[in-house]
């Protein structure tokens, strides 16, 4: 029973990696949820930031109010990649940009698009390369590298002060609260599900 499950797991992983190579994947429920989460997180981050500016994120640090949602967007983008590939991810950035333009401010929308495009380019290099070692490792590694770059680009274009506090504040919000914690929960849920399947 266990051997069969392990075999299926390897087969599923190989099939998933193979479909990642396809230019476009079908719009299934998982992809729809990932797209909704990504677009919603980007728009929320931009709207909240345009209205509230800088807020505390813990450890005596400040960051744009939408930092948590922006971090969630980075993680949601990895799920979009997992479910649909890079074209869906780039398309989602475009939709989020249009909505943000009308719902926040042009400066925030432009800064957000630039930041997410930079993060997406990093993602193409890191996430896809590390993906063979597992989704969780790939998601955390890509966000670990893209979060500082994304933060620098966003703060610079949006006109927020580029200081150690604001840089660290965004990185803490994105990597700790919006990436590491959700990934830990995801890993726990997956591990629990696999234990039940084996039993």
N, CA, C and O of each residue as an XYZ file, in Angstrom:
796
protein
N       0.831     -1.205      0.000
C       0.000      0.000      0.000
C       0.868      1.260      0.000
O       0.666      2.165     -0.810
N       1.849      1.307      0.929
C       2.737      2.463      1.025
C       3.573      2.609     -0.230
O       3.750      3.716     -0.739
N       4.095      1.478     -0.737
C       4.913      1.519     -1.942
C       4.111      2.046     -3.116
O       4.621      2.813     -3.932
N       2.827      1.624     -3.201
C       1.991      2.066     -4.293
C       1.768      3.570     -4.221
O       1.788      4.262     -5.239
N       1.550      4.076     -2.984
C       1.338      5.502     -2.800
C       2.575      6.285     -3.180
O       2.481      7.337     -3.812
N       3.746      5.774     -2.795
C       4.981      6.462     -3.143
C       5.161      6.491     -4.648
O       5.588      7.500     -5.209
N       4.841      5.397     -5.293
C       4.968      5.327     -6.742
C       4.053      6.321     -7.416
O       4.453      7.005     -8.358
N       2.807      6.405     -6.931
C       1.853      7.349     -7.493
C       2.320      8.770     -7.287
O       2.163      9.622     -8.162
N       2.906      9.028     -6.099
C       3.383     10.367     -5.792
C       4.466     10.798     -6.758
O       4.459     11.932     -7.237
N       5.410      9.893     -7.052
C       6.482     10.196     -7.994
C       5.906     10.432     -9.376
O       6.314     11.355    -10.082
N       4.944      9.582     -9.763
C       4.322      9.732    -11.072
C       3.591     11.052    -11.190
O       3.685     11.725    -12.216
N       2.860     11.433    -10.144
C       2.136     12.695    -10.167
C       3.101     13.855    -10.291
O       2.845     14.807    -11.030
N       4.232     13.779     -9.556
C       5.213     14.856     -9.600
C       5.790     15.000    -10.995
O       5.958     16.116    -11.487
N       6.099     13.866    -11.644
C       6.655     13.896    -12.998
C       5.658     14.468    -13.981
O       6.014     15.255    -14.858
N       4.394     14.064    -13.828
C       3.357     14.564    -14.726
C       3.164     16.056    -14.552
O       2.977     16.787    -15.525
N       3.211     16.506    -13.298
C       3.020     17.923    -13.010
C       4.141     18.745    -13.606
O       3.897     19.811    -14.171
N       5.398     18.252    -13.484
C       6.533     18.959    -14.048
C       6.441     18.989    -15.567
O       6.814     19.973    -16.206
N       5.941     17.903    -16.131
C       5.800     17.856    -17.589
C       4.787     18.869    -18.075
O       5.017     19.536    -19.084
N       3.661     19.000    -17.371
C       2.640     19.947    -17.795
C       3.084     21.376    -17.569
O       2.566     22.287    -18.214
N       4.049     21.602    -16.650
C       4.575     22.943    -16.456
C       5.248     23.459    -17.718
O       5.338     24.667    -17.935
N       5.723     22.527    -18.552
C       6.420     22.934    -19.761
C       5.452     23.427    -20.835
O       5.873     24.099    -21.776
N       4.167     23.105    -20.712
C       3.186     23.541    -21.689
C       2.983     25.042    -21.581
O       3.027     25.580    -20.474
N       2.756     25.755    -22.715
C       2.613     27.206    -22.676
C       1.368     27.668    -21.929
O       1.418     28.682    -21.232
N       0.254     26.955    -22.055
C      -0.986     27.334    -21.384
C      -1.665     26.078    -20.860
O      -1.736     25.064    -21.554
N      -2.163     26.152    -19.632
C      -2.883     25.013    -19.079
C      -4.343     25.386    -18.888
O      -4.682     26.564    -18.771
N      -5.206     24.378    -18.857
C      -6.645     24.585    -18.802
C      -7.056     25.267    -17.511
O      -6.433     25.067    -16.469
N      -8.120     26.081    -17.585
C      -8.604     26.818    -16.422
C      -9.443     25.893    -15.545
O     -10.652     25.771    -15.739
N      -8.790     25.241    -14.576
C      -9.475     24.370    -13.633
C      -9.758     25.104    -12.335
O      -9.434     26.283    -12.194
N     -10.368     24.398    -11.383
C     -10.736     25.014    -10.110
C      -9.509     25.524     -9.355
O      -9.524     26.630     -8.815
N      -8.438     24.711     -9.318
C      -7.236     25.131     -8.605
C      -6.649     26.405     -9.186
O      -6.246     27.299     -8.443
N      -6.598     26.495    -10.510
C      -6.070     27.688    -11.166
C      -6.978     28.889    -10.923
O      -6.491     29.994    -10.688
N      -8.289     28.683    -10.977
C      -9.230     29.781    -10.721
C      -9.051     30.353     -9.310
O      -9.055     31.569     -9.120
N      -8.894     29.465     -8.330
C      -8.701     29.913     -6.954
C      -7.378     30.657     -6.804
O      -7.308     31.678     -6.120
N      -6.331     30.143     -7.446
C      -5.015     30.792     -7.373
C      -5.052     32.173     -8.027
O      -4.491     33.130     -7.494
N      -5.710     32.276     -9.175
C      -5.826     33.566     -9.860
C      -6.608     34.568     -9.018
O      -6.215     35.727     -8.892
N      -7.725     34.108     -8.441
C      -8.544     34.991     -7.607
C      -7.754     35.476     -6.396
O      -7.825     36.648     -6.028
N      -6.994     34.557     -5.775
C      -6.190     34.922     -4.603
C      -5.110     35.924     -4.981
O      -4.878     36.893     -4.259
N      -4.449     35.694     -6.112
C      -3.375     36.585     -6.535
C      -3.895     37.977     -6.870
O      -3.400     38.976     -6.349
N      -4.894     38.033     -7.741
C      -5.435     39.335     -8.157
C      -6.029     40.069     -6.959
O      -5.817     41.271     -6.799
N      -6.774     39.347     -6.114
C      -7.356     39.967     -4.925
C      -6.299     40.501     -3.985
O      -6.462     41.581     -3.417
N      -5.200     39.750     -3.809
C      -4.131     40.192     -2.909
C      -3.429     41.428     -3.451
O      -3.128     42.348     -2.691
N      -3.164     41.464     -4.758
C      -2.495     42.626     -5.352
C      -3.355     43.877     -5.217
O      -2.876     44.926     -4.787
N      -4.620     43.758     -5.584
C      -5.520     44.912     -5.505
C      -5.684     45.375     -4.056
O      -5.647     46.573     -3.774
N      -5.864     44.422     -3.140
C      -5.986     44.772     -1.719
C      -4.743     45.497     -1.232
O      -4.847     46.510     -0.541
N      -3.565     44.989     -1.586
C      -2.308     45.622     -1.172
C      -2.233     47.057     -1.661
O      -1.827     47.945     -0.912
N      -2.616     47.296     -2.901
C      -2.519     48.637     -3.465
C      -3.550     49.598     -2.880
O      -3.239     50.756     -2.599
N      -4.771     49.115     -2.699
C      -5.823     49.967     -2.137
C      -5.501     50.346     -0.696
O      -5.609     51.511     -0.313
N      -5.107     49.356      0.098
C      -4.790     49.617      1.517
C      -3.598     50.560      1.637
O      -3.601     51.472      2.464
N      -2.578     50.336      0.808
C      -1.390     51.198      0.853
C      -1.724     52.628      0.471
O      -1.233     53.566      1.099
N      -2.551     52.809     -0.550
C      -2.893     54.162     -0.990
C      -3.694     54.924      0.055
O      -3.666     56.155      0.072
N      -4.409     54.216      0.926
C      -5.224     54.867      1.947
C      -4.531     55.010      3.300
O      -4.812     55.954      4.039
N      -3.627     54.085      3.635
C      -3.061     54.070      4.979
C      -1.572     54.384      5.045
O      -1.058     54.676      6.125
N      -0.869     54.333      3.920
C       0.554     54.648      3.935
C       1.374     53.630      4.699
O       1.217     52.426      4.495
N       2.258     54.103      5.584
C       3.127     53.224      6.357
C       2.469     52.832      7.677
O       1.831     53.657      8.332
N       2.631     51.561      8.062
C       2.073     51.054      9.322
C       3.116     50.151      9.995
O       4.021     49.662      9.319
N       3.009     49.917     11.325
C       3.934     49.000     12.002
C       3.690     47.550     11.559
O       2.549     47.140     11.349
N       4.774     46.786     11.422
C       4.657     45.365     11.061
C       5.323     44.476     12.111
O       5.531     43.286     11.875
N       5.651     45.041     13.249
C       6.308     44.278     14.305
C       7.801     44.542     14.357
O       8.387     45.014     13.383
N       8.416     44.239     15.488
C       9.857     44.410     15.675
C      10.297     45.870     15.531
O      11.458     46.148     15.229
N       9.360     46.798     15.750
C       9.671     48.214     15.649
C       9.872     48.708     14.225
O      10.454     49.773     14.018
N       9.398     47.948     13.236
C       9.600     48.300     11.834
C       8.329     48.844     11.202
O       7.221     48.537     11.642
N       8.503     49.659     10.159
C       7.390     50.196      9.398
C       7.431     49.657      7.970
O       8.494     49.334      7.439
N       6.253     49.570      7.368
C       6.164     49.136      5.970
C       4.847     49.651      5.400
O       3.926     49.950      6.160
N       4.740     49.759      4.077
C       3.453     50.112      3.475
C       2.351     49.180      3.972
O       2.576     47.985      4.164
N       1.160     49.739      4.177
C       0.065     48.986      4.798
C      -0.300     47.715      4.023
O      -0.824     46.764      4.604
N      -0.034     47.698      2.753
C      -0.391     46.526      1.951
C       0.665     45.438      1.913
O       0.578     44.517      1.101
N       1.670     45.534      2.790
C       2.779     44.582      2.756
C       2.317     43.139      2.938
O       2.757     42.251      2.207
N       1.432     42.900      3.909
C       0.968     41.527      4.148
C       0.267     40.969      2.913
O       0.501     39.832      2.505
N      -0.600     41.798      2.330
C      -1.316     41.351      1.126
C      -0.349     41.162     -0.036
O      -0.522     40.249     -0.845
N       0.678     42.025     -0.126
C       1.673     41.885     -1.196
C       2.454     40.589     -1.028
O       2.745     39.902     -2.007
N       2.793     40.257      0.217
C       3.472     38.995      0.478
C       2.598     37.809      0.113
O       3.069     36.825     -0.457
N       1.308     37.916      0.452
C       0.369     36.854      0.082
C       0.273     36.732     -1.434
O       0.099     35.636     -1.968
N       0.388     37.880     -2.129
C       0.337     37.856     -3.591
C       1.530     37.116     -4.172
O       1.388     36.375     -5.144
N       2.720     37.315     -3.578
C       3.910     36.593     -4.050
C       3.708     35.088     -3.928
O       4.066     34.326     -4.826
N       3.128     34.670     -2.803
C       2.880     33.242     -2.601
C       1.777     32.745     -3.526
O       1.883     31.660     -4.099
N       0.713     33.543     -3.671
C      -0.381     33.150     -4.570
C       0.111     33.021     -6.005
O      -0.347     32.161     -6.757
N       1.056     33.895     -6.375
C       1.624     33.809     -7.722
C       2.321     32.469     -7.942
O       2.272     31.917     -9.041
N       2.967     31.949     -6.908
C       3.612     30.634     -7.022
C       2.579     29.542     -7.254
O       2.835     28.587     -7.987
N       1.410     29.681     -6.630
C       0.338     28.711     -6.866
C      -0.215     28.861     -8.287
O      -0.603     27.872     -8.909
N      -0.250     30.101     -8.804
C      -0.668     30.302    -10.192
C       0.311     29.595    -11.123
O      -0.096     28.929    -12.075
N       1.609     29.745    -10.840
C       2.630     29.041    -11.616
C       2.420     27.535    -11.541
O       2.495     26.837    -12.553
N       2.154     27.039    -10.335
C       1.988     25.606    -10.119
C       0.797     25.074    -10.902
O       0.859     23.985    -11.472
N      -0.283     25.840    -10.930
C      -1.518     25.370    -11.549
C      -1.611     25.693    -13.035
O      -2.205     24.933    -13.800
N      -1.021     26.825    -13.452
C      -1.262     27.251    -14.824
C      -0.062     27.647    -15.654
O      -0.162     27.706    -16.879
N       1.073     27.922    -15.026
C       2.234     28.327    -15.803
C       2.401     29.831    -15.869
O       1.592     30.583    -15.325
N       3.473     30.267    -16.548
C       3.859     31.680    -16.507
C       2.913     32.610    -17.260
O       2.772     33.773    -16.884
N       2.265     32.121    -18.313
C       1.373     33.022    -19.067
C       0.176     33.454    -18.227
O      -0.238     34.612    -18.274
N      -0.373     32.525    -17.464
C      -1.470     32.881    -16.573
C      -0.978     33.869    -15.518
O      -1.705     34.786    -15.136
N       0.254     33.681    -15.048
C       0.808     34.565    -14.027
C       0.963     35.990    -14.565
O       0.587     36.953    -13.897
N       1.512     36.119    -15.762
C       1.679     37.440    -16.374
C       0.324     38.078    -16.675
O       0.147     39.282    -16.492
N      -0.625     37.275    -17.133
C      -1.964     37.796    -17.391
C      -2.630     38.307    -16.127
O      -3.314     39.330    -16.145
N      -2.427     37.585    -15.023
C      -3.006     38.003    -13.741
C      -2.413     39.326    -13.278
O      -3.119     40.156    -12.705
N      -1.114     39.532    -13.522
C      -0.488     40.812    -13.173
C      -1.154     41.940    -13.944
O      -1.409     43.009    -13.389
N      -1.439     41.705    -15.230
C      -2.103     42.727    -16.048
C      -3.488     43.069    -15.542
O      -3.849     44.244    -15.459
N      -4.273     42.049    -15.200
C      -5.626     42.292    -14.671
C      -5.557     43.058    -13.351
O      -6.309     44.009    -13.136
N      -4.651     42.637    -12.473
C      -4.502     43.312    -11.183
C      -4.080     44.764    -11.366
O      -4.517     45.639    -10.619
N      -3.228     45.022    -12.365
C      -2.770     46.384    -12.626
C      -3.928     47.286    -13.056
O      -4.038     48.424    -12.598
N      -4.782     46.778    -13.930
C      -5.929     47.566    -14.411
C      -6.874     47.880    -13.255
O      -7.316     49.019    -13.104
N      -7.183     46.878    -12.444
C      -8.075     47.096    -11.306
C      -7.452     48.072    -10.302
O      -8.140     48.932     -9.753
N      -6.152     47.930    -10.070
C      -5.469     48.805     -9.113
C      -5.448     50.251     -9.597
O      -5.534     51.178     -8.791
N      -5.336     50.444    -10.897
C      -5.302     51.791    -11.469
C      -6.564     52.568    -11.097
O      -6.506     53.758    -10.789
N      -7.694     51.881    -11.130
C      -8.972     52.532    -10.846
C      -9.322     52.543     -9.357
O     -10.082     53.401     -8.908
N      -8.777     51.600     -8.591
C      -9.188     51.470     -7.195
C      -8.196     52.063     -6.189
O      -8.555     52.291     -5.034
N      -6.952     52.313     -6.616
C      -5.985     52.929     -5.703
C      -5.529     54.260     -6.302
O      -6.345     55.165     -6.477
N      -4.252     54.391     -6.617
C      -3.738     55.587     -7.287
C      -2.836     55.139     -8.426
O      -2.286     54.039     -8.382
N      -2.676     55.980     -9.452
C      -1.795     55.595    -10.567
C      -0.372     55.297    -10.123
O       0.254     54.366    -10.630
N       0.156     56.094     -9.161
C       1.531     55.875     -8.695
C       1.689     54.497     -8.055
O       2.645     53.772     -8.332
N       0.736     54.155     -7.199
C       0.787     52.857     -6.530
C       0.621     51.729     -7.540
O       1.313     50.713     -7.461
N      -0.291     51.904     -8.487
C      -0.533     50.870     -9.498
C       0.710     50.636    -10.352
O       1.077     49.490    -10.614
N       1.358     51.719    -10.788
C       2.563     51.595    -11.616
C       3.689     50.935    -10.824
O       4.378     50.046    -11.326
N       3.865     51.385     -9.574
C       4.912     50.805     -8.724
C       4.655     49.322     -8.488
O       5.584     48.515     -8.483
N       3.394     48.972     -8.294
C       3.030     47.581     -8.044
C       3.317     46.706     -9.258
O       3.882     45.620     -9.125
N       2.926     47.180    -10.449
C       3.165     46.411    -11.673
C       4.666     46.194    -11.882
O       5.112     45.083    -12.166
N       5.432     47.273    -11.736
C       6.884     47.168    -11.922
C       7.483     46.164    -10.942
O       8.317     45.338    -11.313
N       7.045     46.248     -9.681
C       7.578     45.352     -8.651
C       7.227     43.904     -8.944
O       8.078     43.023     -8.826
N       5.979     43.648     -9.327
C       5.571     42.270     -9.583
C       6.177     41.706    -10.862
O       6.411     40.501    -10.956
N       6.432     42.564    -11.845
C       7.111     42.095    -13.054
C       8.541     41.682    -12.724
O       9.020     40.652    -13.198
N       9.225     42.492    -11.904
C      10.575     42.134    -11.464
C      10.538     40.811    -10.694
O      11.357     39.922    -10.924
N       9.573     40.699     -9.776
C       9.440     39.462     -8.994
C       9.143     38.276     -9.900
O       9.622     37.168     -9.656
N       8.356     38.505    -10.941
C       8.012     37.421    -11.863
C       9.232     36.961    -12.650
O       9.405     35.765    -12.885
N      10.078     37.904    -13.060
C      11.301     37.539    -13.781
C      12.228     36.711    -12.888
O      12.839     35.740    -13.334
N      12.320     37.116    -11.623
C      13.109     36.331    -10.667
C      12.494     34.950    -10.507
O      13.199     33.943    -10.434
N      11.177     34.923    -10.455
C      10.462     33.668    -10.277
C      10.741     32.700    -11.425
O      10.879     31.496    -11.209
N      10.824     33.232    -12.644
C      11.093     32.389    -13.797
C      12.456     31.718    -13.670
O      12.651     30.588    -14.117
N      13.397     32.434    -13.052
C      14.745     31.888    -12.894
C      14.855     30.945    -11.696
O      15.530     29.918    -11.769
N      14.188     31.297    -10.595
C      14.374     30.572     -9.336
C      13.317     29.487     -9.115
O      13.656     28.318     -8.933
N      12.038     29.873     -9.132
C      10.963     28.940     -8.810
C      10.971     27.726     -9.725
O      10.891     26.587     -9.267
N      11.069     27.986    -11.030
C      11.033     26.882    -11.996
C      12.247     25.968    -11.821
O      12.134     24.749    -11.947
N      13.416     26.568    -11.528
C      14.634     25.771    -11.378
C      14.599     24.899    -10.128
O      15.073     23.763    -10.144
N      14.029     25.438     -9.036
C      14.030     24.722     -7.755
C      12.816     23.810     -7.627
O      12.762     22.973     -6.726
N      11.852     23.965     -8.511
C      10.574     23.254     -8.399
C      10.732     21.741     -8.280
O       9.933     21.082     -7.614
N      11.757     21.191     -8.921
C      11.947     19.740     -8.882
C      12.253     19.243     -7.471
O      12.118     18.052     -7.191
N      12.658     20.136     -6.595
C      12.958     19.759     -5.212
C      11.741     19.924     -4.299
O      11.835     19.718     -3.089
N      10.609     20.293     -4.880
C       9.389     20.420     -4.109
C       8.822     21.822     -4.164
O       9.565     22.802     -4.212
N       7.485     21.916     -4.157
C       6.821     23.214     -4.277
C       7.155     24.144     -3.115
O       7.431     25.324     -3.330
N       7.134     23.629     -1.890
C       7.356     24.476     -0.718
C       8.746     25.094     -0.758
O       8.901     26.293     -0.524
N       9.751     24.287     -1.051
C      11.118     24.808     -1.128
C      11.245     25.830     -2.248
O      11.900     26.859     -2.082
N      10.620     25.547     -3.391
C      10.699     26.465     -4.528
C      10.014     27.792     -4.214
O      10.539     28.857     -4.538
N       8.838     27.727     -3.582
C       8.091     28.945     -3.252
C       8.861     29.806     -2.259
O       8.961     31.021     -2.432
N       9.402     29.180     -1.223
C      10.122     29.961     -0.214
C      11.417     30.538     -0.786
O      11.751     31.692     -0.521
N      12.145     29.743     -1.567
C      13.406     30.215     -2.150
C      13.176     31.379     -3.102
O      13.898     32.375     -3.056
N      12.168     31.255     -3.968
C      11.904     32.327     -4.938
C      11.462     33.605     -4.232
O      11.864     34.700     -4.626
N      10.636     33.475     -3.191
C      10.195     34.659     -2.463
C      11.325     35.266     -1.635
O      11.376     36.482     -1.449
N      12.221     34.429     -1.143
C      13.368     34.910     -0.377
C      14.231     35.843     -1.224
O      14.808     36.806     -0.718
N      14.309     35.547     -2.504
C      15.119     36.362     -3.406
C      14.319     37.508     -4.014
O      14.830     38.620     -4.154
N      13.058     37.239     -4.379
C      12.267     38.268     -5.064
C      11.730     39.342     -4.125
O      11.534     40.482     -4.547
N      11.487     38.997     -2.850
C      10.911     39.977     -1.915
C      11.762     41.236     -1.754
O      11.214     42.336     -1.824
N      13.085     41.125     -1.539
C      13.891     42.355     -1.423
C      13.890     43.182     -2.707
O      13.821     44.410     -2.648
N      13.967     42.520     -3.874
C      13.958     43.249     -5.142
C      12.610     43.912     -5.379
O      12.539     45.078     -5.765
N      11.550     43.163     -5.145
C      10.190     43.675     -5.259
C      10.004     44.888     -4.352
O       9.416     45.890     -4.759
N      10.507     44.795     -3.129
C      10.387     45.870     -2.144
C      11.123     47.118     -2.602
O      10.579     48.220     -2.536
N      12.352     46.953     -3.064
C      13.158     48.096     -3.516
C      12.464     48.828     -4.660
O      12.358     50.054     -4.646
N      11.994     48.073     -5.648
C      11.339     48.674     -6.816
C      10.068     49.401     -6.399
O       9.835     50.533     -6.822
N       9.238     48.754     -5.565
C       7.968     49.361     -5.167
C       8.177     50.647     -4.373
O       7.562     51.667     -4.683
N       9.028     50.613     -3.363
C       9.257     51.791     -2.524
C       9.805     52.956     -3.347
O       9.403     54.103     -3.151
N      10.716     52.660     -4.262
C      11.339     53.710     -5.071
C      10.331     54.390     -5.982
O      10.269     55.619     -6.030
N       9.545     53.609     -6.702
C       8.598     54.182     -7.671
C       7.397     54.819     -6.971
O       6.906     55.858     -7.413
N       6.919     54.205     -5.882
C       5.729     54.709     -5.190
C       6.020     55.972     -4.380
O       5.092     56.662     -3.957
N       7.298     56.280     -4.160
C       7.639     57.505     -3.447
C       7.737     57.365     -1.940
O       7.778     58.371     -1.232
N       7.776     56.139     -1.433
C       7.961     55.934      0.005
C       9.448     56.062      0.341
O      10.299     55.818     -0.514
N       9.764     56.444      1.582
C      11.174     56.562      1.968
C      11.886     55.214      1.884
O      11.396     54.206      2.393
N      13.033     55.213      1.243
C      13.807     53.981      1.095
C      14.833     53.926      2.226
O      15.972     54.368      2.073
N      14.410     53.379      3.355
C      15.266     53.301      4.531
C      15.431     51.836      4.950
O      14.751     50.944      4.444
N      16.348     51.622      5.884
C      16.541     50.269      6.405
C      15.253     49.758      7.046
O      14.884     48.597      6.872
N      14.563     50.642      7.799
C      13.326     50.241      8.478
C      12.236     49.820      7.493
O      11.588     48.791      7.686
N      12.032     50.617      6.432
C      10.957     50.287      5.493
C      11.318     49.049      4.665
O      10.447     48.238      4.349
N      12.591     48.906      4.316
C      13.019     47.710      3.581
C      12.836     46.456      4.436
O      12.230     45.478      3.999
N      13.370     46.499      5.669
C      13.241     45.342      6.557
C      11.782     45.080      6.917
O      11.365     43.927      7.034
N      11.007     46.149      7.091
C       9.591     45.990      7.427
C       8.845     45.224      6.356
O       8.063     44.323      6.662
N       9.083     45.579      5.090
C       8.421     44.863      3.997
C       8.893     43.417      3.917
O       8.093     42.508      3.699
N      10.195     43.209      4.093
C      10.734     41.853      3.990
C      10.193     40.965      5.110
O       9.845     39.808      4.876
N      10.123     41.516      6.339
C       9.553     40.755      7.456
C       8.094     40.410      7.173
O       7.667     39.271      7.364
N       7.336     41.403      6.717
C       5.920     41.173      6.435
C       5.716     40.140      5.342
O       4.844     39.278      5.451
N       6.522     40.226      4.281
C       6.334     39.325      3.141
C       6.858     37.920      3.403
O       6.202     36.932      3.076
N       8.059     37.839      4.001
C       8.685     36.529      4.161
C       8.227     35.776      5.403
O       8.052     34.558      5.367
N       8.032     36.504      6.504
C       7.662     35.823      7.746
C       6.160     35.582      7.825
O       5.707     34.440      7.906
N       5.393     36.671      7.800
C       3.943     36.541      8.020
C       3.189     36.051      6.788
O       2.206     35.322      6.920
N       3.632     36.439      5.591
C       2.842     36.129      4.392
C       3.424     35.006      3.540
O       2.805     34.611      2.552
N       4.601     34.481      3.896
C       5.176     33.368      3.136
C       5.470     32.169      4.027
O       4.918     31.089      3.817
N       6.341     32.353      5.027
C       6.753     31.227      5.879
C       5.572     30.632      6.636
O       5.416     29.412      6.677
N       4.738     31.479      7.236
C       3.602     30.983      8.015
C       2.585     30.243      7.147
O       2.211     29.122      7.491
N       2.117     30.827      6.024
C       1.186     30.071      5.169
C       1.785     28.784      4.614
O       1.087     27.775      4.514
N       3.071     28.803      4.249
C       3.698     27.588      3.733
C       3.778     26.515      4.809
O       3.618     25.330      4.518
N       4.026     26.926      6.052
C       4.065     25.962      7.156
C       2.687     25.323      7.345
O       2.582     24.117      7.567
N       1.639     26.135      7.255
C       0.274     25.610      7.375
C      -0.034     24.673      6.209
O      -0.621     23.607      6.401
N       0.360     25.071      5.012
C       0.155     24.245      3.816
C       0.863     22.900      3.964
O       0.300     21.855      3.640
N       2.116     22.935      4.462
C       2.880     21.704      4.650
C       2.226     20.807      5.688
O       2.183     19.588      5.520
N       1.715     21.408      6.764
C       1.059     20.635      7.820
C      -0.211     19.964      7.301
O      -0.464     18.792      7.581
N      -1.003     20.718      6.543
C      -2.240     20.159      5.981
C      -1.917     19.026      5.012
O      -2.574     17.985      5.030
N      -0.910     19.226      4.168
C      -0.537     18.187      3.195
C      -0.010     16.940      3.899
O      -0.333     15.816      3.516
N       0.810     17.152      4.938
C       1.350     16.020      5.692
C       0.235     15.238      6.375
O       0.249     14.007      6.382
N      -0.744     15.961      6.956
C      -1.877     15.305      7.612
C      -2.694     14.511      6.609
O      -3.128     13.397      6.901
N      -2.907     15.078      5.430
C      -3.670     14.394      4.384
C      -2.961     13.137      3.912
O      -3.597     12.107      3.688
N      -1.632     13.217      3.758
C      -0.868     12.062      3.316
C      -0.883     10.961      4.387
O      -0.959      9.779      4.052
N      -0.814     11.331      5.644
C      -0.872     10.347      6.738
C      -2.202      9.612      6.725
O      -2.249      8.399      6.929
N      -3.288     10.351      6.484
C      -4.601      9.727      6.426
C      -4.716      8.790      5.227
O      -5.350      7.739      5.314
N      -4.095      9.176      4.097
C      -4.145      8.338      2.894
C      -3.414      7.034      3.113
O      -3.875      5.977      2.682
N      -2.254      7.103      3.793
C      -1.473      5.905      4.070
C      -2.217      4.988      5.021
O      -2.223      3.769      4.852
N      -2.855      5.596      6.042
C      -3.608      4.817      7.009
C      -4.789      4.141      6.335
O      -5.552      3.431      6.991
